[in-house]
Tab-separated table of N, CA and C in Angstrom:
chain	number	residue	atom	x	y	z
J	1	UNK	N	113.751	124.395	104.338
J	1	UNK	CA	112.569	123.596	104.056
J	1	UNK	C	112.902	122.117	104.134
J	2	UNK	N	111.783	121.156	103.901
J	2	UNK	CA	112.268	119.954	103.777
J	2	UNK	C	112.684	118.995	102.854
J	3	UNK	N	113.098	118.112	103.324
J	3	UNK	CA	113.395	116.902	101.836
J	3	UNK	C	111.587	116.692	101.018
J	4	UNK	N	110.997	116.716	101.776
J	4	UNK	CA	109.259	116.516	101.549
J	4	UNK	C	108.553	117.610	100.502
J	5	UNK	N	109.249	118.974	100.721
J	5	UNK	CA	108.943	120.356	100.563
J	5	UNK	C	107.389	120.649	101.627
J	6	UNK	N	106.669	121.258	100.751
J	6	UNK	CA	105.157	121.535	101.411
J	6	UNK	C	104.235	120.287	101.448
J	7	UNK	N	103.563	120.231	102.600
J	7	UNK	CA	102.884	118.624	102.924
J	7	UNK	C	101.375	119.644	103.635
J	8	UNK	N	100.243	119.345	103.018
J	8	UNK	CA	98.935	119.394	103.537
J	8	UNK	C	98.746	118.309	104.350
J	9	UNK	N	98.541	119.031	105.974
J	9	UNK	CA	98.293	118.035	106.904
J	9	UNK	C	96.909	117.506	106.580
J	10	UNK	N	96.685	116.443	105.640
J	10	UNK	CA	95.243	116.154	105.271
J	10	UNK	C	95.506	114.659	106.175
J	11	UNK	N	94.311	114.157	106.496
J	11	UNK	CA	94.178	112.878	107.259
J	11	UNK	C	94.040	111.606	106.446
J	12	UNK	N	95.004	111.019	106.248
J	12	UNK	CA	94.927	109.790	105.625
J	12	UNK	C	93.535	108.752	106.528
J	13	UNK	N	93.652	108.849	107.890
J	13	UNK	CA	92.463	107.848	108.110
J	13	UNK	C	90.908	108.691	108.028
J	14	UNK	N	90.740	109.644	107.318
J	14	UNK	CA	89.420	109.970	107.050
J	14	UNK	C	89.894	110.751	105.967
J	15	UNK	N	89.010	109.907	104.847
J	15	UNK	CA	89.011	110.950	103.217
J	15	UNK	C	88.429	111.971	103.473
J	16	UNK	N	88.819	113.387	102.939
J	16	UNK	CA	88.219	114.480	102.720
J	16	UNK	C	88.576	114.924	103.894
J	17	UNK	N	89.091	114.905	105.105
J	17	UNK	CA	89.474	116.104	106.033
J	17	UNK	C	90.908	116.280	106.347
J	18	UNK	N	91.190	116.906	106.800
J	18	UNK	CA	92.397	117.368	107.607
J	18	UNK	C	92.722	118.059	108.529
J	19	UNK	N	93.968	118.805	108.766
J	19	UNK	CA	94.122	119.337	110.189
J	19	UNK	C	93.806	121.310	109.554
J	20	UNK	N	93.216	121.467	110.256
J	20	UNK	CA	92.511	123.280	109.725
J	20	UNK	C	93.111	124.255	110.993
J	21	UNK	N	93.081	125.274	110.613
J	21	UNK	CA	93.134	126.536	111.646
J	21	UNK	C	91.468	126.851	112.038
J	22	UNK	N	91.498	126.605	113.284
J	22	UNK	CA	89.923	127.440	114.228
J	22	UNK	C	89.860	127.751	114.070
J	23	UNK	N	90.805	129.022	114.733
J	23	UNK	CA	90.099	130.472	114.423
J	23	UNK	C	91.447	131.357	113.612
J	24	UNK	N	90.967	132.514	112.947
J	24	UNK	CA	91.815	133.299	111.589
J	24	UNK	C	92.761	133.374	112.271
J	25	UNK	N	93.034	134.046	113.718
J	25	UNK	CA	94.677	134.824	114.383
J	25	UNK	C	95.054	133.884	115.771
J	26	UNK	N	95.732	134.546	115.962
J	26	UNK	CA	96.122	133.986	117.175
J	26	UNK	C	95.845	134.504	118.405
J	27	UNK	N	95.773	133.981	119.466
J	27	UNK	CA	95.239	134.483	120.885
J	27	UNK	C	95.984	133.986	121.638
J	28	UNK	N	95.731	134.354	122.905
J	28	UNK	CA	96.408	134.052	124.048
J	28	UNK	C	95.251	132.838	124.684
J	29	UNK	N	96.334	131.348	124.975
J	29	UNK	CA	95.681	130.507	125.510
J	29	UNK	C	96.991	129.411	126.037
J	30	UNK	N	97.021	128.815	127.206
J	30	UNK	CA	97.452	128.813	127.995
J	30	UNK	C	98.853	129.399	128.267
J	31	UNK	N	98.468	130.617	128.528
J	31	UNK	CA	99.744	131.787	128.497
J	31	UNK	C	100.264	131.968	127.330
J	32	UNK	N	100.660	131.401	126.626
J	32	UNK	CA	100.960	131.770	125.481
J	32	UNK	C	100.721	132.431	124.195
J	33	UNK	N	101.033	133.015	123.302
J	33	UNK	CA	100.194	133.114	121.991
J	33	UNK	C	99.982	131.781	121.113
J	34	UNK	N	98.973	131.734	120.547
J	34	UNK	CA	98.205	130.196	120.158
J	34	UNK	C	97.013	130.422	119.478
J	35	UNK	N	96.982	129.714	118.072
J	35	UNK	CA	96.370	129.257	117.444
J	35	UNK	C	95.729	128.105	117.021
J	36	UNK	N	94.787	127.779	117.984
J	36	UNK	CA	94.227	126.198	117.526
J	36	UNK	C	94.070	125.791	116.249
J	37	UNK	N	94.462	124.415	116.287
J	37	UNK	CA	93.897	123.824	115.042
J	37	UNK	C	92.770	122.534	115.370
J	38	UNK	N	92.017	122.175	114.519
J	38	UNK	CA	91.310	121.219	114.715
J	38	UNK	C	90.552	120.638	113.114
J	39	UNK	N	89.793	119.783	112.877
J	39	UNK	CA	89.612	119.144	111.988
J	39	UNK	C	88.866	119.610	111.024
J	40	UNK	N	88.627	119.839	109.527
J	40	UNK	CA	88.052	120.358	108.978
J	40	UNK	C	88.064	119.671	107.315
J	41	UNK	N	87.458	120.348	106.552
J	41	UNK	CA	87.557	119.618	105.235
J	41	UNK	C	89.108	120.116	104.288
J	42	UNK	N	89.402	118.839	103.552
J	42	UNK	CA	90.839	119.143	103.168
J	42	UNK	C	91.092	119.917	102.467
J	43	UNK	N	90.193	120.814	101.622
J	43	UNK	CA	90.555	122.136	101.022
J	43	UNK	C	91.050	123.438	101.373
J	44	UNK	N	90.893	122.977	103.212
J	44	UNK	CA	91.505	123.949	103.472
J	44	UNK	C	92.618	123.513	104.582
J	45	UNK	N	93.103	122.747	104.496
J	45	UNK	CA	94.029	122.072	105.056
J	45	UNK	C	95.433	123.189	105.519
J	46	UNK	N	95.811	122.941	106.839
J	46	UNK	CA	97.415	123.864	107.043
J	46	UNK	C	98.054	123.302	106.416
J	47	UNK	N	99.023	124.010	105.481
J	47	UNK	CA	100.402	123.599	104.877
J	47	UNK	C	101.678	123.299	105.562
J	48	UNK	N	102.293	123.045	105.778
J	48	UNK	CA	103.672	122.958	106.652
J	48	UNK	C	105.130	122.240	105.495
J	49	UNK	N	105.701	122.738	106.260
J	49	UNK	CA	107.275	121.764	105.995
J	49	UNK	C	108.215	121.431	106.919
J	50	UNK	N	109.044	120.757	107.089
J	50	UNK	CA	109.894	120.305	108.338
J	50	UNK	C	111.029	120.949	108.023
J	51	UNK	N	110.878	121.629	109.153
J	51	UNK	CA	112.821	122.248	109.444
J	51	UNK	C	113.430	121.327	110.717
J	52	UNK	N	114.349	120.722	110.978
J	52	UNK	CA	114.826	119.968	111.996
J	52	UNK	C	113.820	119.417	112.721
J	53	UNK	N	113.764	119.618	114.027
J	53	UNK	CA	112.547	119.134	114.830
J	53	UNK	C	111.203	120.020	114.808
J	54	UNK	N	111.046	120.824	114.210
J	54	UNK	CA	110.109	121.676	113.940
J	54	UNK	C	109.443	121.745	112.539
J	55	UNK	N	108.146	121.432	112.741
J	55	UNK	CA	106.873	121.354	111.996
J	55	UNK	C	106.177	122.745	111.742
J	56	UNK	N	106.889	123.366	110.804
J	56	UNK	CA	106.176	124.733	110.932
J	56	UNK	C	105.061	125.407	109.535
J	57	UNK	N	103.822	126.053	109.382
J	57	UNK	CA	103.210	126.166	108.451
J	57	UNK	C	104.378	127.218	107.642
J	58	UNK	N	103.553	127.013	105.996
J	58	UNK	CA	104.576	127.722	105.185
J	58	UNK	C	104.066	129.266	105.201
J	59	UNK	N	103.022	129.531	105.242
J	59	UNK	CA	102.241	130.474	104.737
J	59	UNK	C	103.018	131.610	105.547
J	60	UNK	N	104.012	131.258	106.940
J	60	UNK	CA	104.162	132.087	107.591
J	60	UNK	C	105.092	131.871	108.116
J	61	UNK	N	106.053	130.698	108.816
J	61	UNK	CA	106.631	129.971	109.506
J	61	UNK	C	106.161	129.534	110.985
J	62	UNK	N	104.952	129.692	111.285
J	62	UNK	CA	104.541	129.712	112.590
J	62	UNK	C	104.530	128.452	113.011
J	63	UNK	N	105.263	127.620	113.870
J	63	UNK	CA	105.441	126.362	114.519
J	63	UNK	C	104.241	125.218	115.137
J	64	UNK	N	104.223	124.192	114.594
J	64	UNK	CA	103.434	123.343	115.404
J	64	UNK	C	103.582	123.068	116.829
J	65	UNK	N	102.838	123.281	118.059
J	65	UNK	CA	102.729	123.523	119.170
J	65	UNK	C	101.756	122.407	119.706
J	66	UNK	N	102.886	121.508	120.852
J	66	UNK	CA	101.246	120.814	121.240
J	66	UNK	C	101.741	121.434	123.132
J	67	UNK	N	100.686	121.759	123.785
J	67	UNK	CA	101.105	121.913	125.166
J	67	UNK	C	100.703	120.191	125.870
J	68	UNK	N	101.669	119.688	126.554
J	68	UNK	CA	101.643	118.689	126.939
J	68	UNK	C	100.999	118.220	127.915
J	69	UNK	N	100.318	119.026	128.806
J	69	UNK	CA	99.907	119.111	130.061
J	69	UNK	C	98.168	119.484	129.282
J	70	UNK	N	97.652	119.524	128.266
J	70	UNK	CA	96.395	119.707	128.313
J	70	UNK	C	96.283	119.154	126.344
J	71	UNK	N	96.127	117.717	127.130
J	71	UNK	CA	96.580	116.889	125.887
J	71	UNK	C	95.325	116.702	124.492
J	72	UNK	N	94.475	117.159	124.336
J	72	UNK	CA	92.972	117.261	123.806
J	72	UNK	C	93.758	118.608	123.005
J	73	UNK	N	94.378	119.236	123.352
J	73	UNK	CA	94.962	120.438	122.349
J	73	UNK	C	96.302	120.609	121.320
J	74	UNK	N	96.143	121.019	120.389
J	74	UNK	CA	97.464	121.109	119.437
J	74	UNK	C	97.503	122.521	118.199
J	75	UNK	N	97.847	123.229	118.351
J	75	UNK	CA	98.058	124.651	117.289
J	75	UNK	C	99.563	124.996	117.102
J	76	UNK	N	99.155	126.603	117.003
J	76	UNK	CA	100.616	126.818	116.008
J	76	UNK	C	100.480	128.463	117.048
J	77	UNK	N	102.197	128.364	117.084
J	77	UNK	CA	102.690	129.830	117.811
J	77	UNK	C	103.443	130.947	116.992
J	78	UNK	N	103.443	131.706	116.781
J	78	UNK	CA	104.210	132.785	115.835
J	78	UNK	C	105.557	132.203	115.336
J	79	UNK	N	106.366	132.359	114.573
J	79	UNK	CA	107.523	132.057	114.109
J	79	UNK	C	108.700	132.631	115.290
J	80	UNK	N	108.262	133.491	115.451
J	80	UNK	CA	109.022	134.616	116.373
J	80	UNK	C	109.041	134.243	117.719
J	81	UNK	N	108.644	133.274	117.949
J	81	UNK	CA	108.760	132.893	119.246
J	81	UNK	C	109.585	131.109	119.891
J	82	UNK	N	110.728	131.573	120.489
J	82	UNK	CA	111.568	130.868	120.702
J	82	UNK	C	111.212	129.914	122.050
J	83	UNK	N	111.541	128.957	122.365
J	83	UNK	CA	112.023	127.794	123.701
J	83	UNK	C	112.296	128.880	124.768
J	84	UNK	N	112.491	129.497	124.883
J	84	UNK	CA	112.884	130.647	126.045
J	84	UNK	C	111.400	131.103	126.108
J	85	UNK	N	110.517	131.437	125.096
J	85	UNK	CA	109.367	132.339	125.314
J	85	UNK	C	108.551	131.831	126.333
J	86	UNK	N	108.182	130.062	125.910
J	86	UNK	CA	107.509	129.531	126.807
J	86	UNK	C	107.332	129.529	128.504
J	87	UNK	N	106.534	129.714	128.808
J	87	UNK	CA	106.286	130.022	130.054
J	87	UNK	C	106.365	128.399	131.183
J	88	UNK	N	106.245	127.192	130.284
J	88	UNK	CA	105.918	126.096	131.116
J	88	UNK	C	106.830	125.236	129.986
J	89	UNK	N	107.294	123.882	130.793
J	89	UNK	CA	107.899	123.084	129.979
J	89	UNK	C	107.483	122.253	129.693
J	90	UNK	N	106.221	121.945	129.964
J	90	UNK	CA	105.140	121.231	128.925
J	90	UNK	C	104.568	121.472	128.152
J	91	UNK	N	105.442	122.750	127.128
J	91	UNK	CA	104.652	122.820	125.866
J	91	UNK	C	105.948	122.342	124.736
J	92	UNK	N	105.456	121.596	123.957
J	92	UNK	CA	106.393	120.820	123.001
J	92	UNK	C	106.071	121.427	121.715
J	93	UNK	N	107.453	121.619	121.256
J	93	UNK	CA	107.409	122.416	119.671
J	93	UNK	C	108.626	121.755	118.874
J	94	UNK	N	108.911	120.421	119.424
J	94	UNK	CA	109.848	119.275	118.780
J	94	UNK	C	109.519	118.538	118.735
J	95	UNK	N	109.009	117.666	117.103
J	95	UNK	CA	108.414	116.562	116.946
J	95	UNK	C	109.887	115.448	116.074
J	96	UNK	N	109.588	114.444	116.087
J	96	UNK	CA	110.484	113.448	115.571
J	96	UNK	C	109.953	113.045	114.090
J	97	UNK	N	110.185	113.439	112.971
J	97	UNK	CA	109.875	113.017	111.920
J	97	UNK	C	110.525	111.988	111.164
J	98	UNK	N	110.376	110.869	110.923
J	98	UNK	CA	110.973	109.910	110.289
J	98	UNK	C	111.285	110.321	109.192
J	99	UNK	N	112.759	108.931	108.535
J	99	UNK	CA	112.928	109.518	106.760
J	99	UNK	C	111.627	109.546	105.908
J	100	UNK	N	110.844	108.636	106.214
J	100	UNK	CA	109.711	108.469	105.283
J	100	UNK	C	108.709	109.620	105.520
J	101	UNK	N	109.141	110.528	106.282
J	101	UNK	CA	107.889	111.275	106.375
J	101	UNK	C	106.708	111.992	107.523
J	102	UNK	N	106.744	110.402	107.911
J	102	UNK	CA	105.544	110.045	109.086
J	102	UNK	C	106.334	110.510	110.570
């Protein structure tokens, strides 16, 4: 887990929302398995914690996923699925987290 522990991706530049799960499971979307996320009210906000370069929710370990090549999109892929799974190398599942956090 992280130095942070659990962090609700809630949106500091708009009170009351944050980053939500679309839809309940996961599906297949651009080749991959994928779960969108998109904006919603902060009560129900995804949880996450940082393991190395990976942003993953707690509830499950399933990884923050942005595919790079279809930039309007960003979700989460099973835990179980490794850098080898990916089918294209424009999908990024290594983010840079500063000490502070951000």
């Amino acid at each position: 887990t992280s130095t942070w522990g659990e962090i609700p991706l809630e949106l500091s530049s708009h009170e009351g929302l944050a980053i939500v799960v679309r839809r309940p499971q996961f599906g297949k979307q651009f080749g991959i398995t994928f779960q969108p996320l998109s904006v919603g009210p902060k009560d129900s906000a995804v949880r996450v914690f940082v393991k190395g370069k990976h942003i993953c929710r707690s509830s499950d370990g399933a990884q923050l996923t942005c595919p790079t090549f279809q930039v309007k999109s960003i979700g989460l892929t099973p835990a179980s699925m490794k850098r080898k799974d990916f089918w294209k190398d424009e999908i990024c599942v290594e983010f840079k987290v500063n000490e502070d956090g951000s």
